[in-house]
Amino acid sequence: MSSFIIYPAIDIRDGKCVRLVQGDYNQQTVYNDDPVQVALSWEKQGGTYVHLVDLDGAKAGHPVNDELIGRIASAVNVPVQVGGGLRTVADVERLLGLGVSRLIIGTAAIEDRAFTEEVLGRYGDKVAIGIDARNGYVATRGWLETSEVQAEVLAKELAAFGAETFIFTDISRDGMMQGPNVEAIVSLAKASGRTVIASGGVSVMDDLLRLSKHAEDGVGGAIVGKALYTGSIDLSEAVGAVNK
Protein backbone atom coordinates (compact mmCIF):
# COMPACT_ATOMS: atom_id res chain seq x y z
CA MET A 1 0.00 0.00 0.00
CA SER A 2 1.26 3.47 -0.84
CA SER A 3 2.19 5.65 2.13
CA PHE A 4 0.45 8.89 3.03
CA ILE A 5 2.34 11.54 4.99
CA ILE A 6 0.86 14.39 7.00
CA TYR A 7 3.01 17.51 6.77
CA PRO A 8 2.37 19.93 9.65
CA ALA A 9 2.97 23.44 8.33
CA ILE A 10 4.92 26.29 9.82
CA ASP A 11 4.58 29.54 7.91
CA ILE A 12 7.29 32.00 8.95
CA ARG A 13 6.95 35.77 8.82
CA ASP A 14 9.01 38.22 10.83
CA GLY A 15 10.44 35.30 12.79
CA LYS A 16 7.02 34.13 13.96
CA CYS A 17 4.69 31.25 13.14
CA VAL A 18 1.70 32.73 11.31
CA ARG A 19 -1.14 31.82 8.97
CA LEU A 20 -2.52 33.89 6.11
CA VAL A 21 -5.96 33.69 4.51
CA GLN A 22 -5.66 32.80 0.81
CA GLY A 23 -2.10 34.14 0.80
CA ASP A 24 -3.21 37.64 1.77
CA TYR A 25 -0.42 39.29 3.76
CA ASN A 26 -2.97 41.69 5.23
CA GLN A 27 -4.99 38.82 6.71
CA GLN A 28 -2.53 37.33 9.16
CA THR A 29 -2.88 35.48 12.45
CA VAL A 30 0.17 34.95 14.67
CA TYR A 31 -0.03 31.54 16.35
CA ASN A 32 3.35 31.32 18.03
CA ASP A 33 6.43 33.51 18.52
CA ASP A 34 8.83 30.53 18.41
CA PRO A 35 8.69 28.37 15.26
CA VAL A 36 11.43 26.09 16.60
CA GLN A 37 9.24 25.06 19.52
CA VAL A 38 6.32 24.54 17.16
CA ALA A 39 8.42 22.17 15.01
CA LEU A 40 9.52 20.22 18.08
CA SER A 41 5.87 19.96 19.15
CA TRP A 42 4.82 18.54 15.80
CA GLU A 43 7.61 15.96 15.98
CA LYS A 44 6.60 15.01 19.54
CA GLN A 45 3.02 14.49 18.36
CA GLY A 46 4.12 11.98 15.73
CA GLY A 47 4.82 14.17 12.73
CA THR A 48 7.28 12.45 10.39
CA TYR A 49 8.00 15.53 8.26
CA VAL A 50 7.82 19.30 8.78
CA HIS A 51 6.74 21.76 6.08
CA LEU A 52 8.17 25.28 6.30
CA VAL A 53 7.21 28.31 4.24
CA ASP A 54 9.38 31.41 4.25
CA LEU A 55 6.60 33.95 3.66
CA ASP A 56 9.05 36.84 3.79
CA GLY A 57 11.10 35.06 1.14
CA ALA A 58 8.10 34.37 -1.07
CA LYS A 59 7.28 38.07 -1.10
CA ALA A 60 10.87 39.29 -1.44
CA GLY A 61 11.82 36.84 -4.18
CA HIS A 62 14.75 35.38 -2.25
CA PRO A 63 15.06 33.38 1.01
CA VAL A 64 14.95 35.61 4.08
CA ASN A 65 14.72 33.34 7.13
CA ASP A 66 17.76 31.12 6.56
CA GLU A 67 19.03 31.32 10.14
CA LEU A 68 15.68 30.31 11.63
CA ILE A 69 15.18 27.55 9.06
CA GLY A 70 18.62 26.16 9.92
CA ARG A 71 17.77 26.13 13.61
CA ILE A 72 14.54 24.26 12.95
CA ALA A 73 16.26 21.69 10.73
CA SER A 74 18.89 21.13 13.43
CA ALA A 75 16.37 20.92 16.27
CA VAL A 76 14.14 18.16 14.88
CA ASN A 77 14.99 14.58 13.99
CA VAL A 78 12.56 14.38 11.08
CA PRO A 79 13.06 15.72 7.56
CA VAL A 80 12.15 19.31 6.76
CA GLN A 81 10.95 20.73 3.45
CA VAL A 82 11.09 24.45 2.69
CA GLY A 83 9.57 26.78 0.14
CA GLY A 84 9.50 30.52 -0.38
CA GLY A 85 11.58 32.69 -2.69
CA LEU A 86 13.95 30.08 -4.09
CA ARG A 87 15.24 31.47 -7.39
CA THR A 88 18.93 30.50 -7.72
CA VAL A 89 21.16 27.46 -7.51
CA ALA A 90 23.02 29.23 -4.69
CA ASP A 91 19.75 29.45 -2.72
CA VAL A 92 19.19 25.73 -3.18
CA GLU A 93 22.73 24.77 -2.20
CA ARG A 94 22.73 27.03 0.84
CA LEU A 95 19.48 25.68 2.26
CA LEU A 96 20.42 22.07 1.61
CA GLY A 97 23.63 22.86 3.47
CA LEU A 98 21.54 23.97 6.46
CA GLY A 99 20.08 20.48 6.76
CA VAL A 100 16.88 20.93 4.75
CA SER A 101 15.82 17.65 3.14
CA ARG A 102 13.67 18.95 0.32
CA LEU A 103 13.20 22.34 -1.30
CA ILE A 104 10.10 23.61 -3.04
CA ILE A 105 10.40 25.59 -6.26
CA GLY A 106 7.29 27.63 -7.00
CA THR A 107 7.41 30.90 -8.92
CA ALA A 108 10.69 29.98 -10.63
CA ALA A 109 9.03 26.91 -12.18
CA ILE A 110 7.05 29.36 -14.31
CA GLU A 111 9.44 32.28 -14.65
CA ASP A 112 12.83 30.55 -14.94
CA ARG A 113 12.52 27.18 -16.62
CA ALA A 114 16.28 26.85 -17.19
CA PHE A 115 16.94 27.16 -13.45
CA THR A 116 14.14 24.72 -12.62
CA GLU A 117 15.39 22.12 -15.07
CA GLU A 118 18.94 22.55 -13.78
CA VAL A 119 18.07 21.95 -10.12
CA LEU A 120 15.81 19.02 -11.00
CA GLY A 121 18.66 17.47 -12.95
CA ARG A 122 21.21 18.16 -10.24
CA TYR A 123 19.26 17.44 -7.06
CA GLY A 124 16.45 15.13 -8.18
CA ASP A 125 14.08 14.17 -5.38
CA LYS A 126 15.52 16.86 -3.09
CA VAL A 127 13.47 19.32 -5.14
CA ALA A 128 9.67 19.45 -5.21
CA ILE A 129 7.62 21.68 -7.47
CA GLY A 130 5.01 23.83 -5.79
CA ILE A 131 2.02 24.41 -8.02
CA ASP A 132 -0.36 26.97 -6.58
CA ALA A 133 -3.45 27.32 -8.72
CA ARG A 134 -6.25 29.82 -8.97
CA ASN A 135 -9.11 28.53 -11.17
CA GLY A 136 -6.74 25.96 -12.67
CA TYR A 137 -4.00 28.45 -13.57
CA VAL A 138 -0.67 28.72 -11.79
CA ALA A 139 -0.21 31.68 -9.43
CA THR A 140 3.23 33.08 -8.68
CA ARG A 141 5.10 35.51 -6.40
CA GLY A 142 3.43 34.52 -3.18
CA TRP A 143 0.08 34.25 -5.01
CA LEU A 144 0.20 37.93 -5.88
CA GLU A 145 0.12 37.20 -9.63
CA THR A 146 -1.67 34.64 -11.80
CA SER A 147 -0.01 33.23 -14.92
CA GLU A 148 -1.55 31.90 -18.12
CA VAL A 149 -0.12 28.43 -17.54
CA GLN A 150 -2.46 25.59 -16.63
CA ALA A 151 -1.43 23.55 -13.59
CA GLU A 152 -1.70 20.15 -15.28
CA VAL A 153 0.28 21.30 -18.31
CA LEU A 154 3.11 22.56 -16.09
CA ALA A 155 3.15 19.31 -14.10
CA LYS A 156 3.42 17.17 -17.23
CA GLU A 157 6.25 19.29 -18.60
CA LEU A 158 8.29 19.25 -15.38
CA ALA A 159 7.70 15.55 -14.81
CA ALA A 160 9.47 15.02 -18.12
CA PHE A 161 12.47 16.89 -16.69
CA GLY A 162 12.67 14.75 -13.57
CA ALA A 163 10.20 16.24 -11.11
CA GLU A 164 9.08 13.46 -8.76
CA THR A 165 6.96 15.42 -6.28
CA PHE A 166 4.43 18.21 -6.70
CA ILE A 167 2.82 20.22 -3.93
CA PHE A 168 -0.54 21.41 -5.14
CA THR A 169 -2.48 24.25 -3.55
CA ASP A 170 -5.93 25.34 -4.62
CA ILE A 171 -5.69 28.95 -3.44
CA SER A 172 -9.46 29.31 -3.14
CA ARG A 173 -9.42 26.67 -0.39
CA ASP A 174 -6.35 27.81 1.55
CA GLY A 175 -7.02 28.99 5.06
CA MET A 176 -10.77 28.78 4.50
CA MET A 177 -11.35 25.49 6.35
CA GLN A 178 -13.65 24.32 3.54
CA GLY A 179 -11.96 21.05 2.66
CA PRO A 180 -9.44 20.28 -0.10
CA ASN A 181 -10.21 20.12 -3.80
CA VAL A 182 -9.78 16.34 -3.96
CA GLU A 183 -10.86 16.06 -7.60
CA ALA A 184 -8.22 18.55 -8.78
CA ILE A 185 -5.51 16.94 -6.64
CA VAL A 186 -6.19 13.44 -7.97
CA SER A 187 -6.44 14.78 -11.52
CA LEU A 188 -3.01 16.41 -11.24
CA ALA A 189 -1.47 13.20 -9.87
CA LYS A 190 -2.91 11.15 -12.71
CA ALA A 191 -1.97 13.72 -15.36
CA SER A 192 1.64 13.99 -14.19
CA GLY A 193 2.15 10.37 -13.17
CA ARG A 194 4.00 11.65 -10.09
CA THR A 195 3.39 12.07 -6.37
CA VAL A 196 1.20 15.01 -5.39
CA ILE A 197 1.05 16.44 -1.88
CA ALA A 198 -2.21 18.26 -1.19
CA SER A 199 -2.11 21.71 0.36
CA GLY A 200 -4.90 24.08 1.31
CA GLY A 201 -8.31 23.50 2.77
CA VAL A 202 -7.73 20.52 5.08
CA SER A 203 -9.98 21.32 8.03
CA VAL A 204 -11.21 18.08 9.63
CA MET A 205 -10.02 14.49 9.94
CA ASP A 206 -12.38 13.34 7.21
CA ASP A 207 -10.49 15.53 4.70
CA LEU A 208 -7.32 13.57 5.43
CA LEU A 209 -9.11 10.24 5.21
CA ARG A 210 -10.64 11.18 1.84
CA LEU A 211 -7.23 12.17 0.49
CA SER A 212 -5.44 9.12 1.89
CA LYS A 213 -7.86 6.85 0.01
CA HIS A 214 -6.20 8.14 -3.18
CA ALA A 215 -2.66 7.17 -2.16
CA GLU A 216 -2.64 4.54 -4.92
CA ASP A 217 -3.52 7.30 -7.41
CA GLY A 218 -0.40 9.23 -6.42
CA VAL A 219 -1.71 11.44 -3.60
CA GLY A 220 1.27 11.10 -1.28
CA GLY A 221 0.26 13.29 1.61
CA ALA A 222 -1.30 16.50 2.82
CA ILE A 223 0.01 19.71 4.33
CA VAL A 224 -2.05 20.77 7.34
CA GLY A 225 -1.79 24.22 8.87
CA LYS A 226 -4.68 26.16 10.35
CA ALA A 227 -6.61 23.06 11.42
CA LEU A 228 -3.74 22.01 13.68
CA TYR A 229 -3.39 25.46 15.23
CA THR A 230 -7.10 25.77 15.96
CA GLY A 231 -7.33 22.23 17.32
CA SER A 232 -9.76 21.10 14.63
CA ILE A 233 -7.33 18.26 13.85
CA ASP A 234 -5.12 16.51 16.41
CA LEU A 235 -1.84 15.58 14.72
CA SER A 236 -1.18 12.38 16.69
CA GLU A 237 -4.72 11.12 16.01
CA ALA A 238 -4.45 12.02 12.35
CA VAL A 239 -1.14 10.24 11.87
CA GLY A 240 -2.62 7.12 13.41
CA ALA A 241 -5.82 7.33 11.37
CA VAL A 242 -4.22 7.60 7.93
CA ASN A 243 -1.76 4.79 8.64
CA LYS A 244 -4.26 2.16 9.76
GROMACS .gro file of C-alpha atoms in nm:
model
  244
    1MET     CA    1   0.000   0.000   0.000
    2SER     CA    2   0.126   0.347  -0.084
    3SER     CA    3   0.219   0.565   0.213
    4PHE     CA    4   0.045   0.889   0.303
    5ILE     CA    5   0.234   1.154   0.499
    6ILE     CA    6   0.086   1.439   0.700
    7TYR     CA    7   0.301   1.751   0.677
    8PRO     CA    8   0.237   1.993   0.965
    9ALA     CA    9   0.297   2.344   0.833
   10ILE     CA   10   0.492   2.629   0.982
   11ASP     CA   11   0.458   2.954   0.791
   12ILE     CA   12   0.729   3.200   0.895
   13ARG     CA   13   0.695   3.577   0.882
   14ASP     CA   14   0.901   3.822   1.083
   15GLY     CA   15   1.044   3.530   1.279
   16LYS     CA   16   0.702   3.413   1.396
   17CYS     CA   17   0.469   3.125   1.314
   18VAL     CA   18   0.170   3.273   1.131
   19ARG     CA   19  -0.114   3.182   0.897
   20LEU     CA   20  -0.252   3.389   0.611
   21VAL     CA   21  -0.596   3.369   0.451
   22GLN     CA   22  -0.566   3.280   0.081
   23GLY     CA   23  -0.210   3.414   0.080
   24ASP     CA   24  -0.321   3.764   0.177
   25TYR     CA   25  -0.042   3.929   0.376
   26ASN     CA   26  -0.297   4.169   0.523
   27GLN     CA   27  -0.499   3.882   0.671
   28GLN     CA   28  -0.253   3.733   0.916
   29THR     CA   29  -0.288   3.548   1.245
   30VAL     CA   30   0.017   3.495   1.467
   31TYR     CA   31  -0.003   3.154   1.635
   32ASN     CA   32   0.335   3.132   1.803
   33ASP     CA   33   0.643   3.351   1.852
   34ASP     CA   34   0.883   3.053   1.841
   35PRO     CA   35   0.869   2.837   1.526
   36VAL     CA   36   1.143   2.609   1.660
   37GLN     CA   37   0.924   2.506   1.952
   38VAL     CA   38   0.632   2.454   1.716
   39ALA     CA   39   0.842   2.217   1.501
   40LEU     CA   40   0.952   2.022   1.808
   41SER     CA   41   0.587   1.996   1.915
   42TRP     CA   42   0.482   1.854   1.580
   43GLU     CA   43   0.761   1.596   1.598
   44LYS     CA   44   0.660   1.501   1.954
   45GLN     CA   45   0.302   1.449   1.836
   46GLY     CA   46   0.412   1.198   1.573
   47GLY     CA   47   0.482   1.417   1.273
   48THR     CA   48   0.728   1.245   1.039
   49TYR     CA   49   0.800   1.553   0.826
   50VAL     CA   50   0.782   1.930   0.878
   51HIS     CA   51   0.674   2.176   0.608
   52LEU     CA   52   0.817   2.528   0.630
   53VAL     CA   53   0.721   2.831   0.424
   54ASP     CA   54   0.938   3.141   0.425
   55LEU     CA   55   0.660   3.395   0.366
   56ASP     CA   56   0.905   3.684   0.379
   57GLY     CA   57   1.110   3.506   0.114
   58ALA     CA   58   0.810   3.437  -0.107
   59LYS     CA   59   0.728   3.807  -0.110
   60ALA     CA   60   1.087   3.929  -0.144
   61GLY     CA   61   1.182   3.684  -0.418
   62HIS     CA   62   1.475   3.538  -0.225
   63PRO     CA   63   1.506   3.338   0.101
   64VAL     CA   64   1.495   3.561   0.408
   65ASN     CA   65   1.472   3.334   0.713
   66ASP     CA   66   1.776   3.112   0.656
   67GLU     CA   67   1.903   3.132   1.014
   68LEU     CA   68   1.568   3.031   1.163
   69ILE     CA   69   1.518   2.755   0.906
   70GLY     CA   70   1.862   2.616   0.992
   71ARG     CA   71   1.777   2.613   1.361
   72ILE     CA   72   1.454   2.426   1.295
   73ALA     CA   73   1.626   2.169   1.073
   74SER     CA   74   1.889   2.113   1.343
   75ALA     CA   75   1.637   2.092   1.627
   76VAL     CA   76   1.414   1.816   1.488
   77ASN     CA   77   1.499   1.458   1.399
   78VAL     CA   78   1.256   1.438   1.108
   79PRO     CA   79   1.306   1.572   0.756
   80VAL     CA   80   1.215   1.931   0.676
   81GLN     CA   81   1.095   2.073   0.345
   82VAL     CA   82   1.109   2.445   0.269
   83GLY     CA   83   0.957   2.678   0.014
   84GLY     CA   84   0.950   3.052  -0.038
   85GLY     CA   85   1.158   3.269  -0.269
   86LEU     CA   86   1.395   3.008  -0.409
   87ARG     CA   87   1.524   3.147  -0.739
   88THR     CA   88   1.893   3.050  -0.772
   89VAL     CA   89   2.116   2.746  -0.751
   90ALA     CA   90   2.302   2.923  -0.469
   91ASP     CA   91   1.975   2.945  -0.272
   92VAL     CA   92   1.919   2.573  -0.318
   93GLU     CA   93   2.273   2.477  -0.220
   94ARG     CA   94   2.273   2.703   0.084
   95LEU     CA   95   1.948   2.568   0.226
   96LEU     CA   96   2.042   2.207   0.161
   97GLY     CA   97   2.363   2.286   0.347
   98LEU     CA   98   2.154   2.397   0.646
   99GLY     CA   99   2.008   2.048   0.676
  100VAL     CA  100   1.688   2.093   0.475
  101SER     CA  101   1.582   1.765   0.314
  102ARG     CA  102   1.367   1.895   0.032
  103LEU     CA  103   1.320   2.234  -0.130
  104ILE     CA  104   1.010   2.361  -0.304
  105ILE     CA  105   1.040   2.559  -0.626
  106GLY     CA  106   0.729   2.763  -0.700
  107THR     CA  107   0.741   3.090  -0.892
  108ALA     CA  108   1.069   2.998  -1.063
  109ALA     CA  109   0.903   2.691  -1.218
  110ILE     CA  110   0.705   2.936  -1.431
  111GLU     CA  111   0.944   3.228  -1.465
  112ASP     CA  112   1.283   3.055  -1.494
  113ARG     CA  113   1.252   2.718  -1.662
  114ALA     CA  114   1.628   2.685  -1.719
  115PHE     CA  115   1.694   2.716  -1.345
  116THR     CA  116   1.414   2.472  -1.262
  117GLU     CA  117   1.539   2.212  -1.507
  118GLU     CA  118   1.894   2.255  -1.378
  119VAL     CA  119   1.807   2.195  -1.012
  120LEU     CA  120   1.581   1.902  -1.100
  121GLY     CA  121   1.866   1.747  -1.295
  122ARG     CA  122   2.121   1.816  -1.024
  123TYR     CA  123   1.926   1.744  -0.706
  124GLY     CA  124   1.645   1.513  -0.818
  125ASP     CA  125   1.408   1.417  -0.538
  126LYS     CA  126   1.552   1.686  -0.309
  127VAL     CA  127   1.347   1.932  -0.514
  128ALA     CA  128   0.967   1.945  -0.521
  129ILE     CA  129   0.762   2.168  -0.747
  130GLY     CA  130   0.501   2.383  -0.579
  131ILE     CA  131   0.202   2.441  -0.802
  132ASP     CA  132  -0.036   2.697  -0.658
  133ALA     CA  133  -0.345   2.732  -0.872
  134ARG     CA  134  -0.625   2.982  -0.897
  135ASN     CA  135  -0.911   2.853  -1.117
  136GLY     CA  136  -0.674   2.596  -1.267
  137TYR     CA  137  -0.400   2.845  -1.357
  138VAL     CA  138  -0.067   2.872  -1.179
  139ALA     CA  139  -0.021   3.168  -0.943
  140THR     CA  140   0.323   3.308  -0.868
  141ARG     CA  141   0.510   3.551  -0.640
  142GLY     CA  142   0.343   3.452  -0.318
  143TRP     CA  143   0.008   3.425  -0.501
  144LEU     CA  144   0.020   3.793  -0.588
  145GLU     CA  145   0.012   3.720  -0.963
  146THR     CA  146  -0.167   3.464  -1.180
  147SER     CA  147  -0.001   3.323  -1.492
  148GLU     CA  148  -0.155   3.190  -1.812
  149VAL     CA  149  -0.012   2.843  -1.754
  150GLN     CA  150  -0.246   2.559  -1.663
  151ALA     CA  151  -0.143   2.355  -1.359
  152GLU     CA  152  -0.170   2.015  -1.528
  153VAL     CA  153   0.028   2.130  -1.831
  154LEU     CA  154   0.311   2.256  -1.609
  155ALA     CA  155   0.315   1.931  -1.410
  156LYS     CA  156   0.342   1.717  -1.723
  157GLU     CA  157   0.625   1.929  -1.860
  158LEU     CA  158   0.829   1.925  -1.538
  159ALA     CA  159   0.770   1.555  -1.481
  160ALA     CA  160   0.947   1.502  -1.812
  161PHE     CA  161   1.247   1.689  -1.669
  162GLY     CA  162   1.267   1.475  -1.357
  163ALA     CA  163   1.020   1.624  -1.111
  164GLU     CA  164   0.908   1.346  -0.876
  165THR     CA  165   0.696   1.542  -0.628
  166PHE     CA  166   0.443   1.821  -0.670
  167ILE     CA  167   0.282   2.022  -0.393
  168PHE     CA  168  -0.054   2.141  -0.514
  169THR     CA  169  -0.248   2.425  -0.355
  170ASP     CA  170  -0.593   2.534  -0.462
  171ILE     CA  171  -0.569   2.895  -0.344
  172SER     CA  172  -0.946   2.931  -0.314
  173ARG     CA  173  -0.942   2.667  -0.039
  174ASP     CA  174  -0.635   2.781   0.155
  175GLY     CA  175  -0.702   2.899   0.506
  176MET     CA  176  -1.077   2.878   0.450
  177MET     CA  177  -1.135   2.549   0.635
  178GLN     CA  178  -1.365   2.432   0.354
  179GLY     CA  179  -1.196   2.105   0.266
  180PRO     CA  180  -0.944   2.028  -0.010
  181ASN     CA  181  -1.021   2.012  -0.380
  182VAL     CA  182  -0.978   1.634  -0.396
  183GLU     CA  183  -1.086   1.606  -0.760
  184ALA     CA  184  -0.822   1.855  -0.878
  185ILE     CA  185  -0.551   1.694  -0.664
  186VAL     CA  186  -0.619   1.344  -0.797
  187SER     CA  187  -0.644   1.478  -1.152
  188LEU     CA  188  -0.301   1.641  -1.124
  189ALA     CA  189  -0.147   1.320  -0.987
  190LYS     CA  190  -0.291   1.115  -1.271
  191ALA     CA  191  -0.197   1.372  -1.536
  192SER     CA  192   0.164   1.399  -1.419
  193GLY     CA  193   0.215   1.037  -1.317
  194ARG     CA  194   0.400   1.165  -1.009
  195THR     CA  195   0.339   1.207  -0.637
  196VAL     CA  196   0.120   1.501  -0.539
  197ILE     CA  197   0.105   1.644  -0.188
  198ALA     CA  198  -0.221   1.826  -0.119
  199SER     CA  199  -0.211   2.171   0.036
  200GLY     CA  200  -0.490   2.408   0.131
  201GLY     CA  201  -0.831   2.350   0.277
  202VAL     CA  202  -0.773   2.052   0.508
  203SER     CA  203  -0.998   2.132   0.803
  204VAL     CA  204  -1.121   1.808   0.963
  205MET     CA  205  -1.002   1.449   0.994
  206ASP     CA  206  -1.238   1.334   0.721
  207ASP     CA  207  -1.049   1.553   0.470
  208LEU     CA  208  -0.732   1.357   0.543
  209LEU     CA  209  -0.911   1.024   0.521
  210ARG     CA  210  -1.064   1.118   0.184
  211LEU     CA  211  -0.723   1.217   0.049
  212SER     CA  212  -0.544   0.912   0.189
  213LYS     CA  213  -0.786   0.685   0.001
  214HIS     CA  214  -0.620   0.814  -0.318
  215ALA     CA  215  -0.266   0.717  -0.216
  216GLU     CA  216  -0.264   0.454  -0.492
  217ASP     CA  217  -0.352   0.730  -0.741
  218GLY     CA  218  -0.040   0.923  -0.642
  219VAL     CA  219  -0.171   1.144  -0.360
  220GLY     CA  220   0.127   1.110  -0.128
  221GLY     CA  221   0.026   1.329   0.161
  222ALA     CA  222  -0.130   1.650   0.282
  223ILE     CA  223   0.001   1.971   0.433
  224VAL     CA  224  -0.205   2.077   0.734
  225GLY     CA  225  -0.179   2.422   0.887
  226LYS     CA  226  -0.468   2.616   1.035
  227ALA     CA  227  -0.661   2.306   1.142
  228LEU     CA  228  -0.374   2.201   1.368
  229TYR     CA  229  -0.339   2.546   1.523
  230THR     CA  230  -0.710   2.577   1.596
  231GLY     CA  231  -0.733   2.223   1.732
  232SER     CA  232  -0.976   2.110   1.463
  233ILE     CA  233  -0.733   1.826   1.385
  234ASP     CA  234  -0.512   1.651   1.641
  235LEU     CA  235  -0.184   1.558   1.472
  236SER     CA  236  -0.118   1.238   1.669
  237GLU     CA  237  -0.472   1.112   1.601
  238ALA     CA  238  -0.445   1.202   1.235
  239VAL     CA  239  -0.114   1.024   1.187
  240GLY     CA  240  -0.262   0.712   1.341
  241ALA     CA  241  -0.582   0.733   1.137
  242VAL     CA  242  -0.422   0.760   0.793
  243ASN     CA  243  -0.176   0.479   0.864
  244LYS     CA  244  -0.426   0.216   0.976
   0.00000   0.00000   0.00000
